[in-house]
Tab-separated table of C-alpha atoms in Angstrom:
chain	number	residue	atom	x	y	z
A	1	UNK	CA	-39.013	-50.319	-55.560
A	2	UNK	CA	-39.896	-47.273	-57.527
A	3	UNK	CA	-40.581	-44.069	-55.639
A	4	UNK	CA	-43.016	-41.573	-56.816
A	5	UNK	CA	-42.213	-37.948	-57.407
A	6	UNK	CA	-43.803	-36.929	-54.144
A	7	UNK	CA	-41.843	-39.519	-52.171
A	8	UNK	CA	-38.574	-38.507	-53.852
A	9	UNK	CA	-39.222	-34.862	-52.967
A	10	UNK	CA	-39.995	-35.792	-49.374
A	11	UNK	CA	-36.884	-37.977	-49.240
A	12	UNK	CA	-34.746	-35.137	-50.666
A	13	UNK	CA	-36.173	-32.661	-48.152
A	14	UNK	CA	-35.528	-35.169	-45.342
A	15	UNK	CA	-31.961	-35.776	-46.560
A	16	UNK	CA	-31.356	-32.018	-46.792
A	17	UNK	CA	-32.779	-31.553	-43.298
A	18	UNK	CA	-30.522	-34.311	-41.908
A	19	UNK	CA	-27.547	-32.870	-43.817
A	20	UNK	CA	-28.325	-29.367	-42.536
A	21	UNK	CA	-28.686	-30.719	-38.988
A	22	UNK	CA	-25.348	-32.554	-39.225
A	23	UNK	CA	-23.668	-29.442	-40.707
A	24	UNK	CA	-25.032	-27.188	-37.967
A	25	UNK	CA	-24.501	-29.645	-35.099
A	26	UNK	CA	-21.007	-30.820	-35.967
A	27	UNK	CA	-19.489	-27.884	-37.874
A	28	UNK	CA	-21.170	-24.484	-37.393
A	29	UNK	CA	-22.100	-24.704	-33.690
A	30	UNK	CA	-18.677	-26.050	-32.599
A	31	UNK	CA	-16.935	-23.313	-34.600
A	32	UNK	CA	-19.179	-20.644	-33.061
A	33	UNK	CA	-18.540	-22.027	-29.548
A	34	UNK	CA	-14.800	-22.120	-30.190
A	35	UNK	CA	-14.990	-18.509	-31.403
A	36	UNK	CA	-16.802	-17.463	-28.188
A	37	UNK	CA	-14.252	-19.314	-26.039
A	38	UNK	CA	-11.393	-17.611	-27.852
A	39	UNK	CA	-13.024	-14.207	-27.435
A	40	UNK	CA	-13.533	-14.852	-23.708
A	41	UNK	CA	-9.914	-15.990	-23.427
A	42	UNK	CA	-8.739	-12.849	-25.189
A	43	UNK	CA	-10.839	-10.682	-22.858
A	44	UNK	CA	-9.426	-12.460	-19.795
A	45	UNK	CA	-5.867	-12.078	-21.061
A	46	UNK	CA	-6.417	-8.416	-21.943
A	47	UNK	CA	-7.656	-7.852	-18.396
A	48	UNK	CA	-4.602	-9.678	-17.035
A	49	UNK	CA	-2.305	-7.540	-19.201
A	50	UNK	CA	-4.030	-4.394	-17.916
A	51	UNK	CA	-3.613	-5.582	-14.325
A	52	UNK	CA	0.078	-6.247	-15.011
A	53	UNK	CA	0.457	-2.735	-16.422
A	54	UNK	CA	-1.250	-1.302	-13.342
A	55	UNK	CA	1.011	-3.352	-11.069
A	56	UNK	CA	4.058	-2.251	-13.056
A	57	UNK	CA	3.008	1.383	-12.672
A	58	UNK	CA	2.461	0.886	-8.921
A	59	UNK	CA	5.832	-0.861	-8.620
A	60	UNK	CA	7.557	2.041	-10.360
A	61	UNK	CA	5.860	4.512	-8.015
A	62	UNK	CA	6.897	2.512	-4.952
A	63	UNK	CA	10.407	2.111	-6.311
A	64	UNK	CA	10.668	5.864	-6.909
A	65	UNK	CA	9.391	6.515	-3.386
A	66	UNK	CA	11.925	4.075	-1.937
A	67	UNK	CA	14.710	5.737	-3.926
A	68	UNK	CA	13.520	9.110	-2.654
A	69	UNK	CA	13.605	7.756	0.893
A	70	UNK	CA	17.127	6.415	0.299
A	71	UNK	CA	18.191	9.861	-0.924
A	72	UNK	CA	16.634	11.573	2.100
A	73	UNK	CA	18.334	9.086	4.429
A	74	UNK	CA	21.665	9.872	2.742
A	75	UNK	CA	21.188	13.576	3.559
A	76	UNK	CA	20.396	12.880	7.214
A	77	UNK	CA	23.287	12.857	9.646
A	78	UNK	CA	24.799	9.343	9.813
A	79	UNK	CA	24.787	9.431	13.624
A	80	UNK	CA	21.093	10.455	13.820
A	81	UNK	CA	19.290	8.961	16.803
A	82	UNK	CA	15.555	9.477	17.323
A	83	UNK	CA	15.961	9.327	21.103
A	84	UNK	CA	18.625	12.061	21.232
A	85	UNK	CA	16.751	14.082	18.593
A	86	UNK	CA	13.650	14.108	20.820
A	87	UNK	CA	15.702	15.026	23.897
A	88	UNK	CA	17.250	17.914	21.987
A	89	UNK	CA	13.860	19.159	20.728
A	90	UNK	CA	12.414	18.879	24.256
A	91	UNK	CA	15.301	20.950	25.617
A	92	UNK	CA	14.874	23.572	22.875
A	93	UNK	CA	11.158	23.938	23.631
A	94	UNK	CA	11.624	23.952	27.415
A	95	UNK	CA	9.801	20.701	28.172
A	96	UNK	CA	12.774	18.459	28.958
A	97	UNK	CA	12.057	18.603	32.698
A	98	UNK	CA	8.449	17.543	31.995
A	99	UNK	CA	9.493	14.233	30.427
A	100	UNK	CA	8.202	11.363	32.564
A	101	UNK	CA	9.620	8.630	30.332
A	102	UNK	CA	10.942	7.839	26.870
A	103	UNK	CA	10.677	4.235	25.637
A	104	UNK	CA	12.554	3.400	22.434
A	105	UNK	CA	11.643	0.422	20.253
A	106	UNK	CA	12.449	-0.896	16.789
A	107	UNK	CA	10.124	-2.552	14.293
A	108	UNK	CA	11.997	-4.629	11.733
A	109	UNK	CA	10.258	-4.740	8.357
A	110	UNK	CA	10.696	-7.146	5.464
A	111	UNK	CA	12.249	-4.533	3.202
A	112	UNK	CA	15.449	-2.525	3.334
A	113	UNK	CA	14.137	-0.239	6.096
A	114	UNK	CA	13.255	-0.536	9.742
A	115	UNK	CA	11.108	1.759	11.811
A	116	UNK	CA	12.377	3.216	15.066
A	117	UNK	CA	9.835	4.480	17.549
A	118	UNK	CA	10.048	6.342	20.831
A	119	UNK	CA	7.053	6.621	23.115
A	120	UNK	CA	7.385	9.802	25.114
A	121	UNK	CA	5.275	10.942	28.069
A	122	UNK	CA	5.224	14.590	29.048
A	123	UNK	CA	3.447	15.807	32.155
A	124	UNK	CA	2.343	19.338	33.003
A	125	UNK	CA	3.142	21.245	29.795
A	126	UNK	CA	1.296	24.172	28.236
A	127	UNK	CA	-0.520	24.028	24.939
A	128	UNK	CA	2.025	26.428	23.441
A	129	UNK	CA	4.912	24.212	24.554
A	130	UNK	CA	3.190	21.224	22.944
A	131	UNK	CA	2.624	23.111	19.688
A	132	UNK	CA	6.255	24.279	19.620
A	133	UNK	CA	7.488	20.744	20.305
A	134	UNK	CA	5.279	19.238	17.596
A	135	UNK	CA	6.491	21.812	15.054
A	136	UNK	CA	10.095	20.929	15.788
A	137	UNK	CA	9.618	17.157	16.052
A	138	UNK	CA	7.751	16.671	12.775
A	139	UNK	CA	10.839	17.346	10.716
A	140	UNK	CA	10.572	16.118	7.112
A	141	UNK	CA	14.311	16.545	6.562
A	142	UNK	CA	14.931	14.076	9.402
A	143	UNK	CA	12.104	11.752	8.324
A	144	UNK	CA	10.421	12.010	11.718
A	145	UNK	CA	6.660	11.906	12.266
A	146	UNK	CA	4.097	11.584	15.034
A	147	UNK	CA	2.460	8.167	14.819
A	148	UNK	CA	-0.002	8.605	17.670
A	149	UNK	CA	-0.664	11.251	20.286
A	150	UNK	CA	-2.871	11.306	23.373
A	151	UNK	CA	-3.537	14.627	25.094
A	152	UNK	CA	-5.257	14.943	28.464
A	153	UNK	CA	-5.778	17.755	30.938
A	154	UNK	CA	-3.398	17.585	33.857
A	155	UNK	CA	-5.411	16.735	36.965
A	156	UNK	CA	-3.067	18.593	39.333
A	157	UNK	CA	-2.417	21.878	37.525
A	158	UNK	CA	-5.119	23.956	35.841
A	159	UNK	CA	-4.399	24.737	32.149
A	160	UNK	CA	-1.620	22.180	31.865
A	161	UNK	CA	-1.575	19.073	29.677
A	162	UNK	CA	-0.314	15.512	29.935
A	163	UNK	CA	0.800	14.097	26.608
A	164	UNK	CA	1.794	10.638	25.441
A	165	UNK	CA	3.100	10.495	21.897
A	166	UNK	CA	4.676	7.905	19.695
A	167	UNK	CA	7.280	9.377	17.383
A	168	UNK	CA	8.635	7.321	14.490
A	169	UNK	CA	11.441	7.509	11.997
A	170	UNK	CA	12.808	5.227	9.324
A	171	UNK	CA	16.359	4.048	8.874
A	172	UNK	CA	18.152	1.450	6.840
A	173	UNK	CA	17.915	-2.054	8.179
A	174	UNK	CA	21.174	-3.668	9.222
A	175	UNK	CA	23.155	-4.918	6.243
A	176	UNK	CA	21.439	-2.675	3.666
A	177	UNK	CA	23.933	0.137	3.539
A	178	UNK	CA	23.818	2.719	0.780
């Protein structure tokens, strides 16, 4: 069967079209898709690396803070007791007789530290006595801070205050000596 020139041209164009389709469908498009997948994978991994760097930076900051806390604990008197510290500060500010109660408690954390807390209720103190007590209690060198404080007017005496405060400190957990 002899094909005419027109038929041969049409057949060649058809063969080229099929060849181009096969080339695009089975070579170019898969390569382009693989390239996009690789680029997405690289972007995801770059983001993961950046997150790891951020976490490493945060870890170093926390580690430095923990080391700083260890150093501050080393400077504090080894026989430091939050309860006796608060009694001493209350005596120095003249509010020891106004103490209604002091309730100590300990919160054990997962790390190398535990938190000691004393809830202290004072009744019938002046604002100046409270201010003086707070100045003395919040002692950075002793790693002592006020966690929560509630101040109310005393119902019996005009100009006097009733105060409930939670005072906290940090110390090494048992078995994590320096």
